[in-house]
mmCIF file of C-alpha atoms in Angstrom:
data_model
loop_
_atom_site.group_PDB
_atom_site.id
_atom_site.type_symbol
_atom_site.label_atom_id
_atom_site.label_comp_id
_atom_site.label_asym_id
_atom_site.label_seq_id
_atom_site.Cartn_x
_atom_site.Cartn_y
_atom_site.Cartn_z
ATOM 1 C CA UNK Q 446 74.653 3.016 -78.124
ATOM 2 C CA UNK Q 447 78.416 2.261 -78.369
ATOM 3 C CA UNK Q 448 81.489 3.035 -75.779
ATOM 4 C CA UNK Q 449 83.134 4.610 -78.812
ATOM 5 C CA UNK Q 450 79.579 6.006 -80.915
ATOM 6 C CA UNK Q 451 80.553 9.599 -80.204
ATOM 7 C CA UNK Q 452 84.159 9.505 -81.391
ATOM 8 C CA UNK Q 453 83.585 7.944 -84.331
ATOM 9 C CA UNK Q 454 81.165 11.245 -86.075
ATOM 10 C CA UNK Q 455 85.058 12.455 -86.311
ATOM 11 C CA UNK Q 456 85.871 11.937 -89.394
ATOM 12 C CA UNK Q 457 82.630 12.718 -90.604
ATOM 13 C CA UNK Q 458 82.116 15.524 -92.198
ATOM 14 C CA UNK Q 459 79.330 17.486 -89.763
ATOM 15 C CA UNK Q 460 77.702 18.685 -93.562
ATOM 16 C CA UNK Q 461 76.984 15.162 -94.462
ATOM 17 C CA UNK Q 462 75.242 14.375 -91.365
ATOM 18 C CA UNK Q 463 70.664 15.359 -91.006
ATOM 19 C CA UNK Q 464 71.105 18.732 -89.118
ATOM 20 C CA UNK Q 465 69.331 17.292 -86.470
ATOM 21 C CA UNK Q 466 72.203 14.318 -85.760
ATOM 22 C CA UNK Q 467 75.073 16.587 -86.378
ATOM 23 C CA UNK Q 468 73.259 19.168 -83.203
ATOM 24 C CA UNK Q 469 72.639 15.749 -81.747
ATOM 25 C CA UNK Q 470 76.542 13.926 -81.962
ATOM 26 C CA UNK Q 471 77.608 18.384 -81.129
ATOM 27 C CA UNK Q 472 75.612 18.713 -77.869
ATOM 28 C CA UNK Q 473 76.963 14.867 -76.485
ATOM 29 C CA UNK Q 474 80.549 16.253 -77.327
ATOM 30 C CA UNK Q 475 80.015 19.257 -75.977
ATOM 31 C CA UNK Q 476 78.793 16.780 -72.136
ATOM 32 C CA UNK Q 477 81.677 14.658 -72.380
ATOM 33 C CA UNK Q 478 79.797 11.390 -73.144
ATOM 34 C CA UNK Q 479 81.388 8.746 -75.739
ATOM 35 C CA UNK Q 480 78.180 6.279 -75.430
ATOM 36 C CA UNK Q 481 76.541 7.999 -78.884
ATOM 37 C CA UNK Q 482 74.754 5.756 -81.770
ATOM 38 C CA UNK Q 483 77.531 4.848 -84.240
ATOM 39 C CA UNK Q 484 77.069 6.195 -88.066
ATOM 40 C CA UNK Q 485 76.475 2.979 -89.164
ATOM 41 C CA UNK Q 486 73.316 2.333 -86.409
ATOM 42 C CA UNK Q 487 72.216 5.780 -87.274
ATOM 43 C CA UNK Q 488 71.955 5.031 -90.735
ATOM 44 C CA UNK Q 489 70.253 1.977 -90.655
ATOM 45 C CA UNK Q 490 67.313 3.836 -87.428
ATOM 46 C CA UNK Q 491 66.769 6.239 -90.784
ATOM 47 C CA UNK Q 492 66.038 3.827 -92.618
ATOM 48 C CA UNK Q 493 63.830 2.140 -90.725
ATOM 49 C CA UNK Q 494 61.708 4.929 -89.147
ATOM 50 C CA UNK Q 495 60.684 5.645 -92.778
ATOM 51 C CA UNK Q 496 58.786 2.245 -92.386
ATOM 52 C CA UNK Q 497 57.311 3.870 -89.439
ATOM 53 C CA UNK Q 498 53.417 5.111 -89.624
ATOM 54 C CA UNK Q 499 52.119 6.761 -86.523
ATOM 55 C CA UNK Q 500 54.393 6.549 -83.460
ATOM 56 C CA UNK Q 501 58.598 5.055 -82.958
ATOM 57 C CA UNK Q 502 59.794 4.439 -79.527
ATOM 58 C CA UNK Q 503 63.370 4.802 -78.418
ATOM 59 C CA UNK Q 504 65.237 4.100 -74.724
ATOM 60 C CA UNK Q 505 67.794 5.566 -73.689
ATOM 61 C CA UNK Q 506 68.028 8.848 -74.991
ATOM 62 C CA UNK Q 507 71.699 10.035 -73.816
ATOM 63 C CA UNK Q 508 71.892 12.825 -76.049
ATOM 64 C CA UNK Q 509 69.690 12.566 -78.610
ATOM 65 C CA UNK Q 510 71.765 10.832 -81.562
ATOM 66 C CA UNK Q 511 70.001 7.557 -82.371
ATOM 67 C CA UNK Q 512 67.064 9.657 -81.404
ATOM 68 C CA UNK Q 513 67.790 12.258 -84.617
ATOM 69 C CA UNK Q 514 68.931 9.872 -86.632
ATOM 70 C CA UNK Q 515 65.020 8.403 -86.262
ATOM 71 C CA UNK Q 516 63.310 11.886 -86.614
ATOM 72 C CA UNK Q 517 65.618 12.765 -90.056
ATOM 73 C CA UNK Q 518 64.428 9.292 -91.283
ATOM 74 C CA UNK Q 519 60.670 9.509 -90.361
ATOM 75 C CA UNK Q 520 57.495 10.928 -91.907
ATOM 76 C CA UNK Q 521 55.738 14.413 -91.030
ATOM 77 C CA UNK Q 522 52.642 13.054 -89.189
ATOM 78 C CA UNK Q 523 54.980 10.365 -87.641
ATOM 79 C CA UNK Q 524 55.160 11.021 -83.477
ATOM 80 C CA UNK Q 525 58.869 10.171 -81.225
ATOM 81 C CA UNK Q 526 59.041 8.817 -77.602
ATOM 82 C CA UNK Q 527 62.481 8.664 -75.855
ATOM 83 C CA UNK Q 528 63.110 7.825 -72.855
ATOM 84 C CA UNK Q 529 66.008 9.318 -70.227
ATOM 85 C CA UNK Q 530 66.406 8.052 -66.578
ATOM 86 C CA UNK Q 531 69.154 11.314 -66.214
ATOM 87 C CA UNK Q 532 67.514 13.743 -65.843
ATOM 88 C CA UNK Q 533 70.290 16.667 -67.060
ATOM 89 C CA UNK Q 534 70.287 14.219 -70.684
ATOM 90 C CA UNK Q 535 66.434 15.038 -70.770
ATOM 91 C CA UNK Q 536 66.859 18.277 -69.919
ATOM 92 C CA UNK Q 537 69.792 18.793 -72.706
ATOM 93 C CA UNK Q 538 67.637 16.222 -75.493
ATOM 94 C CA UNK Q 539 64.746 17.783 -75.779
ATOM 95 C CA UNK Q 540 66.760 20.958 -76.203
ATOM 96 C CA UNK Q 541 68.535 19.269 -79.972
ATOM 97 C CA UNK Q 542 64.586 18.830 -80.514
ATOM 98 C CA UNK Q 543 62.918 21.851 -79.438
ATOM 99 C CA UNK Q 544 62.383 23.122 -82.979
ATOM 100 C CA UNK Q 545 60.502 19.431 -83.772
ATOM 101 C CA UNK Q 546 57.317 19.590 -82.984
ATOM 102 C CA UNK Q 547 57.367 15.128 -83.044
ATOM 103 C CA UNK Q 548 59.392 14.849 -80.643
ATOM 104 C CA UNK Q 549 59.097 14.194 -77.438
ATOM 105 C CA UNK Q 550 61.746 13.595 -74.821
ATOM 106 C CA UNK Q 551 61.088 12.326 -71.208
ATOM 107 C CA UNK Q 552 62.573 11.682 -67.870
ATOM 108 C CA UNK Q 553 61.846 8.550 -67.042
ATOM 109 C CA UNK Q 554 63.112 5.264 -67.058
ATOM 110 C CA UNK Q 555 62.314 2.449 -69.634
ATOM 111 C CA UNK Q 556 59.820 0.624 -67.925
ATOM 112 C CA UNK Q 557 57.098 3.285 -68.634
ATOM 113 C CA UNK Q 558 57.744 3.786 -72.187
ATOM 114 C CA UNK Q 559 54.312 1.519 -72.473
ATOM 115 C CA UNK Q 560 52.129 4.084 -72.399
ATOM 116 C CA UNK Q 561 53.254 5.895 -74.860
ATOM 117 C CA UNK Q 562 52.601 2.439 -76.792
ATOM 118 C CA UNK Q 563 51.612 0.266 -78.687
ATOM 119 C CA UNK Q 564 54.817 1.083 -80.554
ATOM 120 C CA UNK Q 565 55.101 0.537 -85.423
ATOM 121 C CA UNK Q 566 59.595 0.799 -84.673
ATOM 122 C CA UNK Q 567 61.035 0.577 -80.428
ATOM 123 C CA UNK Q 568 64.915 0.369 -80.115
ATOM 124 C CA UNK Q 569 66.210 -0.810 -76.994
ATOM 125 C CA UNK Q 570 69.352 0.550 -76.135
ATOM 126 C CA UNK Q 571 69.172 2.404 -72.137
ATOM 127 C CA UNK Q 572 67.510 -0.461 -70.890
ATOM 128 C CA UNK Q 573 64.711 -3.278 -72.454
ATOM 129 C CA UNK Q 574 67.849 -6.119 -73.823
ATOM 130 C CA UNK Q 575 67.586 -8.381 -70.933
ATOM 131 C CA UNK Q 576 71.693 -8.395 -71.156
ATOM 132 C CA UNK Q 577 71.904 -9.388 -67.479
ATOM 133 C CA UNK Q 578 69.814 -11.158 -65.011
ATOM 134 C CA UNK Q 579 69.315 -8.147 -63.119
ATOM 135 C CA UNK Q 580 67.658 -5.889 -66.888
ATOM 136 C CA UNK Q 581 64.486 -7.939 -67.289
ATOM 137 C CA UNK Q 582 63.766 -7.733 -71.822
ATOM 138 C CA UNK Q 583 60.689 -5.402 -72.267
ATOM 139 C CA UNK Q 584 58.001 -7.700 -73.048
ATOM 140 C CA UNK Q 585 57.835 -6.912 -76.805
ATOM 141 C CA UNK Q 586 54.163 -8.228 -77.768
ATOM 142 C CA UNK Q 587 52.580 -5.815 -75.276
ATOM 143 C CA UNK Q 588 54.937 -2.968 -76.835
ATOM 144 C CA UNK Q 589 54.652 -3.620 -80.726
ATOM 145 C CA UNK Q 590 51.915 -3.019 -82.687
ATOM 146 C CA UNK Q 591 51.362 -6.127 -84.635
ATOM 147 C CA UNK Q 592 53.903 -6.716 -88.017
ATOM 148 C CA UNK Q 593 56.373 -3.171 -85.531
ATOM 149 C CA UNK Q 594 59.864 -3.643 -85.596
ATOM 150 C CA UNK Q 595 62.329 -3.683 -83.129
ATOM 151 C CA UNK Q 596 65.701 -3.024 -83.061
ATOM 152 C CA UNK Q 597 68.503 -4.307 -80.283
ATOM 153 C CA UNK Q 598 72.219 -2.944 -80.996
ATOM 154 C CA UNK Q 599 75.994 -2.349 -79.624
ATOM 155 C CA UNK Q 600 76.010 -6.542 -80.331
ATOM 156 C CA UNK Q 601 79.527 -7.409 -81.654
ATOM 157 C CA UNK Q 602 79.628 -9.793 -85.019
ATOM 158 C CA UNK Q 603 78.694 -13.835 -84.386
ATOM 159 C CA UNK Q 604 78.616 -15.974 -86.703
ATOM 160 C CA UNK Q 605 77.723 -19.600 -84.678
ATOM 161 C CA UNK Q 606 75.589 -21.106 -83.658
ATOM 162 C CA UNK Q 607 74.555 -20.703 -80.847
ATOM 163 C CA UNK Q 608 75.877 -16.890 -80.664
ATOM 164 C CA UNK Q 609 78.763 -16.797 -78.662
ATOM 165 C CA UNK Q 610 80.143 -13.861 -76.652
ATOM 166 C CA UNK Q 611 83.598 -13.528 -75.602
ATOM 167 C CA UNK Q 612 83.788 -17.320 -75.481
ATOM 168 C CA UNK Q 613 80.059 -17.737 -73.444
ATOM 169 C CA UNK Q 614 76.788 -18.769 -75.204
ATOM 170 C CA UNK Q 615 74.848 -14.915 -75.075
ATOM 171 C CA UNK Q 616 71.705 -16.076 -73.721
ATOM 172 C CA UNK Q 617 70.240 -12.107 -74.490
ATOM 173 C CA UNK Q 618 71.086 -12.773 -77.594
ATOM 174 C CA UNK Q 619 69.666 -16.043 -78.113
ATOM 175 C CA UNK Q 620 66.422 -14.975 -76.066
ATOM 176 C CA UNK Q 621 65.989 -12.546 -79.027
ATOM 177 C CA UNK Q 622 66.631 -14.463 -81.785
ATOM 178 C CA UNK Q 623 64.095 -17.319 -80.083
ATOM 179 C CA UNK Q 624 61.483 -15.253 -79.249
ATOM 180 C CA UNK Q 625 58.404 -16.335 -79.935
ATOM 181 C CA UNK Q 626 56.638 -13.377 -80.903
ATOM 182 C CA UNK Q 627 59.351 -11.867 -83.813
ATOM 183 C CA UNK Q 628 60.825 -12.551 -86.543
ATOM 184 C CA UNK Q 629 64.575 -11.700 -85.733
ATOM 185 C CA UNK Q 630 67.646 -11.729 -87.729
ATOM 186 C CA UNK Q 631 71.303 -10.828 -86.501
ATOM 187 C CA UNK Q 632 72.019 -7.557 -89.080
ATOM 188 C CA UNK Q 633 76.113 -6.674 -89.224
ATOM 189 C CA UNK Q 634 76.722 -3.348 -89.453
ATOM 190 C CA UNK Q 635 81.059 -3.146 -89.560
ATOM 191 C CA UNK Q 636 83.575 -5.644 -88.262
ATOM 192 C CA UNK Q 637 82.753 -5.024 -84.950
ATOM 193 C CA UNK Q 638 79.443 -4.183 -84.602
ATOM 194 C CA UNK Q 639 75.775 -5.907 -84.954
ATOM 195 C CA UNK Q 640 72.133 -4.873 -84.174
ATOM 196 C CA UNK Q 641 69.567 -7.555 -83.758
ATOM 197 C CA UNK Q 642 66.281 -6.391 -86.002
ATOM 198 C CA UNK Q 643 62.653 -8.240 -86.051
ATOM 199 C CA UNK Q 644 58.807 -8.045 -86.237
ATOM 200 C CA UNK Q 645 56.237 -8.716 -84.556
ATOM 201 C CA UNK Q 646 54.604 -12.002 -86.003
ATOM 202 C CA UNK Q 647 51.499 -11.362 -87.276
ATOM 203 C CA UNK Q 648 49.195 -13.478 -87.172
ATOM 204 C CA UNK Q 649 48.321 -16.672 -88.491
ATOM 205 C CA UNK Q 650 45.351 -19.294 -88.801
ATOM 206 C CA UNK Q 651 42.834 -16.967 -87.874
ATOM 207 C CA UNK Q 652 43.052 -13.472 -89.319
ATOM 208 C CA UNK Q 653 40.197 -12.981 -91.338
ATOM 209 C CA UNK Q 654 38.206 -14.729 -87.461
ATOM 210 C CA UNK Q 655 37.683 -14.573 -84.038
ATOM 211 C CA UNK Q 656 35.355 -16.100 -81.709
ATOM 212 C CA UNK Q 657 32.706 -15.179 -84.094
ATOM 213 C CA UNK Q 658 33.603 -12.390 -85.348
ATOM 214 C CA UNK Q 659 34.685 -11.200 -89.140
ATOM 215 C CA UNK Q 660 37.150 -8.728 -90.624
ATOM 216 C CA UNK Q 661 34.485 -5.934 -91.351
ATOM 217 C CA UNK Q 662 31.521 -6.741 -88.643
ATOM 218 C CA UNK Q 663 30.354 -3.655 -87.274
ATOM 219 C CA UNK Q 664 30.312 -4.343 -83.241
ATOM 220 C CA UNK Q 665 28.805 -2.002 -80.724
ATOM 221 C CA UNK Q 666 31.038 -1.794 -77.546
ATOM 222 C CA UNK Q 667 31.138 0.828 -74.428
ATOM 223 C CA UNK Q 668 34.848 2.435 -73.394
ATOM 224 C CA UNK Q 669 36.148 1.863 -70.521
ATOM 225 C CA UNK Q 670 39.425 2.673 -70.940
ATOM 226 C CA UNK Q 671 41.225 5.908 -72.086
ATOM 227 C CA UNK Q 672 44.790 6.673 -73.023
ATOM 228 C CA UNK Q 673 47.188 8.747 -75.018
ATOM 229 C CA UNK Q 674 47.536 5.770 -77.760
ATOM 230 C CA UNK Q 675 43.894 5.309 -77.991
ATOM 231 C CA UNK Q 676 40.866 3.770 -75.520
ATOM 232 C CA UNK Q 677 39.620 -0.297 -74.777
ATOM 233 C CA UNK Q 678 36.279 -1.079 -75.438
ATOM 234 C CA UNK Q 679 34.182 -3.929 -74.124
ATOM 235 C CA UNK Q 680 32.382 -5.739 -76.390
ATOM 236 C CA UNK Q 681 29.680 -8.294 -75.954
ATOM 237 C CA UNK Q 682 30.657 -11.934 -74.699
ATOM 238 C CA UNK Q 683 33.231 -9.981 -72.412
ATOM 239 C CA UNK Q 684 35.650 -9.297 -75.757
ATOM 240 C CA UNK Q 685 38.073 -6.988 -75.606
ATOM 241 C CA UNK Q 686 38.644 -4.103 -78.328
ATOM 242 C CA UNK Q 687 41.126 -1.804 -78.360
ATOM 243 C CA UNK Q 688 41.547 1.167 -81.227
ATOM 244 C CA UNK Q 689 44.211 3.414 -82.099
ATOM 245 C CA UNK Q 690 44.363 6.842 -81.863
ATOM 246 C CA UNK Q 691 44.910 6.913 -85.914
ATOM 247 C CA UNK Q 692 41.278 4.520 -86.039
ATOM 248 C CA UNK Q 693 39.490 6.881 -83.647
ATOM 249 C CA UNK Q 694 38.599 9.777 -86.155
ATOM 250 C CA UNK Q 695 39.911 11.353 -89.860
ATOM 251 C CA UNK Q 696 40.199 14.729 -88.038
ATOM 252 C CA UNK Q 697 43.243 16.262 -86.363
ATOM 253 C CA UNK Q 698 42.876 16.588 -82.599
ATOM 254 C CA UNK Q 699 44.833 16.408 -80.114
ATOM 255 C CA UNK Q 700 43.495 15.189 -76.830
ATOM 256 C CA UNK Q 701 41.924 11.916 -77.011
ATOM 257 C CA UNK Q 702 39.381 12.745 -74.957
ATOM 258 C CA UNK Q 703 38.194 15.299 -77.381
ATOM 259 C CA UNK Q 704 36.443 12.450 -79.910
ATOM 260 C CA UNK Q 705 35.532 9.900 -76.635
ATOM 261 C CA UNK Q 706 34.951 9.107 -72.989
ATOM 262 C CA UNK Q 707 35.022 6.441 -70.963
ATOM 263 C CA UNK Q 708 31.190 4.373 -70.272
ATOM 264 C CA UNK Q 709 30.392 6.559 -74.158
ATOM 265 C CA UNK Q 710 29.090 3.892 -76.465
ATOM 266 C CA UNK Q 711 30.679 3.494 -80.027
ATOM 267 C CA UNK Q 712 29.976 2.003 -83.190
ATOM 268 C CA UNK Q 713 32.909 0.668 -84.971
ATOM 269 C CA UNK Q 714 34.562 -2.404 -87.653
ATOM 270 C CA UNK Q 715 36.370 -5.079 -87.386
ATOM 271 C CA UNK Q 716 40.613 -4.829 -88.051
ATOM 272 C CA UNK Q 717 41.823 -7.244 -87.281
ATOM 273 C CA UNK Q 718 42.514 -9.393 -84.457
ATOM 274 C CA UNK Q 719 45.317 -9.719 -81.853
ATOM 275 C CA UNK Q 720 45.016 -13.434 -80.479
ATOM 276 C CA UNK Q 721 47.743 -13.164 -78.191
ATOM 277 C CA UNK Q 722 45.800 -10.863 -76.558
ATOM 278 C CA UNK Q 723 42.702 -11.755 -76.406
ATOM 279 C CA UNK Q 724 41.903 -8.309 -78.023
ATOM 280 C CA UNK Q 725 39.770 -7.147 -81.245
ATOM 281 C CA UNK Q 726 40.966 -4.219 -83.119
ATOM 282 C CA UNK Q 727 38.664 -1.913 -84.162
ATOM 283 C CA UNK Q 728 38.163 1.405 -86.111
ATOM 284 C CA UNK Q 729 35.712 4.419 -85.238
ATOM 285 C CA UNK Q 730 36.238 6.203 -87.806
ATOM 286 C CA UNK Q 731 35.683 3.664 -90.779
ATOM 287 C CA UNK Q 732 32.508 4.112 -90.351
ATOM 288 C CA UNK Q 733 32.222 7.927 -91.211
ATOM 289 C CA UNK Q 734 32.538 10.486 -94.485
ATOM 290 C CA UNK Q 735 36.709 10.287 -95.184
ATOM 291 C CA UNK Q 736 37.194 13.551 -95.828
ATOM 292 C CA UNK Q 737 40.586 12.834 -97.745
ATOM 293 C CA UNK Q 738 38.194 11.480 -100.657
ATOM 294 C CA UNK Q 739 36.232 14.157 -101.360
ATOM 295 C CA UNK Q 740 39.577 16.652 -101.070
ATOM 296 C CA UNK Q 741 41.222 14.535 -103.518
ATOM 297 C CA UNK Q 742 38.493 14.405 -106.177
ATOM 298 C CA UNK Q 743 38.031 17.890 -106.255
ATOM 299 C CA UNK Q 744 41.901 19.792 -105.380
ATOM 300 C CA UNK Q 745 44.374 17.954 -107.248
ATOM 301 C CA UNK Q 746 46.020 20.621 -108.965
ATOM 302 C CA UNK Q 747 44.217 23.748 -107.498
ATOM 303 C CA UNK Q 748 44.961 27.046 -105.464
ATOM 304 C CA UNK Q 749 43.204 27.066 -102.809
ATOM 305 C CA UNK Q 750 43.421 29.521 -99.235
ATOM 306 C CA UNK Q 751 45.024 27.121 -96.151
ATOM 307 C CA UNK Q 752 45.526 28.634 -92.342
ATOM 308 C CA UNK Q 753 49.213 27.337 -90.914
ATOM 309 C CA UNK Q 754 47.948 24.926 -87.972
ATOM 310 C CA UNK Q 755 52.246 23.983 -86.849
ATOM 311 C CA UNK Q 756 55.614 25.001 -88.067
ATOM 312 C CA UNK Q 757 58.597 22.366 -87.669
ATOM 313 C CA UNK Q 758 61.413 22.572 -89.036
ATOM 314 C CA UNK Q 759 60.234 20.474 -92.359
ATOM 315 C CA UNK Q 760 58.224 23.545 -92.894
ATOM 316 C CA UNK Q 761 54.584 24.252 -92.367
ATOM 317 C CA UNK Q 762 51.477 22.757 -91.947
ATOM 318 C CA UNK Q 763 48.532 24.347 -93.926
ATOM 319 C CA UNK Q 764 45.113 23.073 -92.987
ATOM 320 C CA UNK Q 765 43.606 23.396 -96.924
ATOM 321 C CA UNK Q 766 39.721 21.892 -95.760
ATOM 322 C CA UNK Q 767 38.035 20.788 -92.750
ATOM 323 C CA UNK Q 768 40.147 17.862 -91.518
ATOM 324 C CA UNK Q 769 42.730 17.975 -94.106
ATOM 325 C CA UNK Q 770 46.567 19.565 -93.955
ATOM 326 C CA UNK Q 771 49.462 19.339 -95.468
ATOM 327 C CA UNK Q 772 52.956 20.528 -95.622
ATOM 328 C CA UNK Q 773 54.744 23.101 -97.622
ATOM 329 C CA UNK Q 774 57.853 22.249 -97.616
ATOM 330 C CA UNK Q 775 60.245 24.815 -95.887
ATOM 331 C CA UNK Q 776 62.979 25.668 -99.071
ATOM 332 C CA UNK Q 777 59.450 26.511 -101.503
ATOM 333 C CA UNK Q 778 58.089 28.692 -98.647
ATOM 334 C CA UNK Q 779 60.265 32.101 -99.963
ATOM 335 C CA UNK Q 780 59.514 33.779 -95.909
ATOM 336 C CA UNK Q 781 58.716 33.402 -92.365
ATOM 337 C CA UNK Q 782 55.100 31.817 -91.612
ATOM 338 C CA UNK Q 783 53.658 31.528 -87.664
ATOM 339 C CA UNK Q 784 50.519 29.528 -86.848
ATOM 340 C CA UNK Q 785 47.463 30.851 -87.560
ATOM 341 C CA UNK Q 786 48.864 32.844 -90.919
ATOM 342 C CA UNK Q 787 46.785 32.815 -94.029
ATOM 343 C CA UNK Q 788 48.306 31.065 -97.219
ATOM 344 C CA UNK Q 789 47.251 31.227 -101.046
ATOM 345 C CA UNK Q 790 48.838 27.401 -101.678
ATOM 346 C CA UNK Q 791 48.876 24.897 -104.846
ATOM 347 C CA UNK Q 792 47.935 21.337 -104.105
ATOM 348 C CA UNK Q 793 51.061 19.144 -105.877
ATOM 349 C CA UNK Q 794 51.221 15.502 -104.972
ATOM 350 C CA UNK Q 795 48.064 13.959 -102.972
ATOM 351 C CA UNK Q 796 48.418 10.325 -101.513
ATOM 352 C CA UNK Q 797 45.884 9.174 -99.776
ATOM 353 C CA UNK Q 798 47.017 5.561 -98.848
ATOM 354 C CA UNK Q 799 49.492 7.659 -96.676
ATOM 355 C CA UNK Q 800 47.346 10.576 -95.744
ATOM 356 C CA UNK Q 801 49.933 13.691 -97.273
ATOM 357 C CA UNK Q 802 49.593 16.372 -99.266
ATOM 358 C CA UNK Q 803 52.341 18.108 -100.854
ATOM 359 C CA UNK Q 804 51.096 22.057 -101.043
ATOM 360 C CA UNK Q 805 53.253 24.665 -102.285
ATOM 361 C CA UNK Q 806 53.233 28.755 -102.243
ATOM 362 C CA UNK Q 807 50.466 29.750 -104.516
#
């Protein structure tokens, strides 16, 4: 957010902006909202969003300019969740993103952003920065996934140490730069604009073994809680396990309850240890056959029949095998499609690490 952020786009050709950004800027102007994300900061968000794997969070949607930059850089399988406490702004912003199923705009205070975490990327714009005594700082140890990134904007550049603002020590900036759970730095974006960017420190010294467990161990436990972002598992010895949504099942599902339920006994592989939370990171799907491997061995270069499962501004998603979907970019479609349509598609590329399949209409 910047006091004159919306005005900063006045000298830019809307055609030079990502379409979502141009749409959000137009909405901000139409409603007389001056506090949009500046283009310099927006381009940073767009670049950082490209590294997110599962979910991006934002506090303070406004009319969606910063969120539009994030969505323009995020992958097709990444969810974006933004919290805006003003109902009218949230409503208008939701309309901006009505055609993008990845994006959810919620009418809620920033303090409820944890309901959809932990995040690969978290942008603290409308709360959580801790800039005043009455505005607490967000708990990034809880909100960020290990290795996740947090961004705070709307700082003026500081050349010395300790950082100063209007001749006084900038205690909010100092808090973040010295945060024990973050590797944080200040990035100068313009003569009058800086952002703080940091990643949650990965654990050192106990990465491969903790409390008698090692990476790769297979454990059994009972599901004690199911949340939108994953499940909590009680393990032997009183340890708590956690399996994030991407680690539950190879196939697509709409709700966690479709895969596991409270009270169910599960078997999982140990992936990592979150010592700060005293938590064991688990994977249920690691013990199941990966449908992508069989698909990759047999399908590159082939023409297949598939069903459209999702229509998005960037193209359509087509299910080409059980548990396997790929994207046909909009420019390669040739005709409008709807969910349920069957298409003949060519498999032009497969990336197993990113779980992405490139398709073209056959």
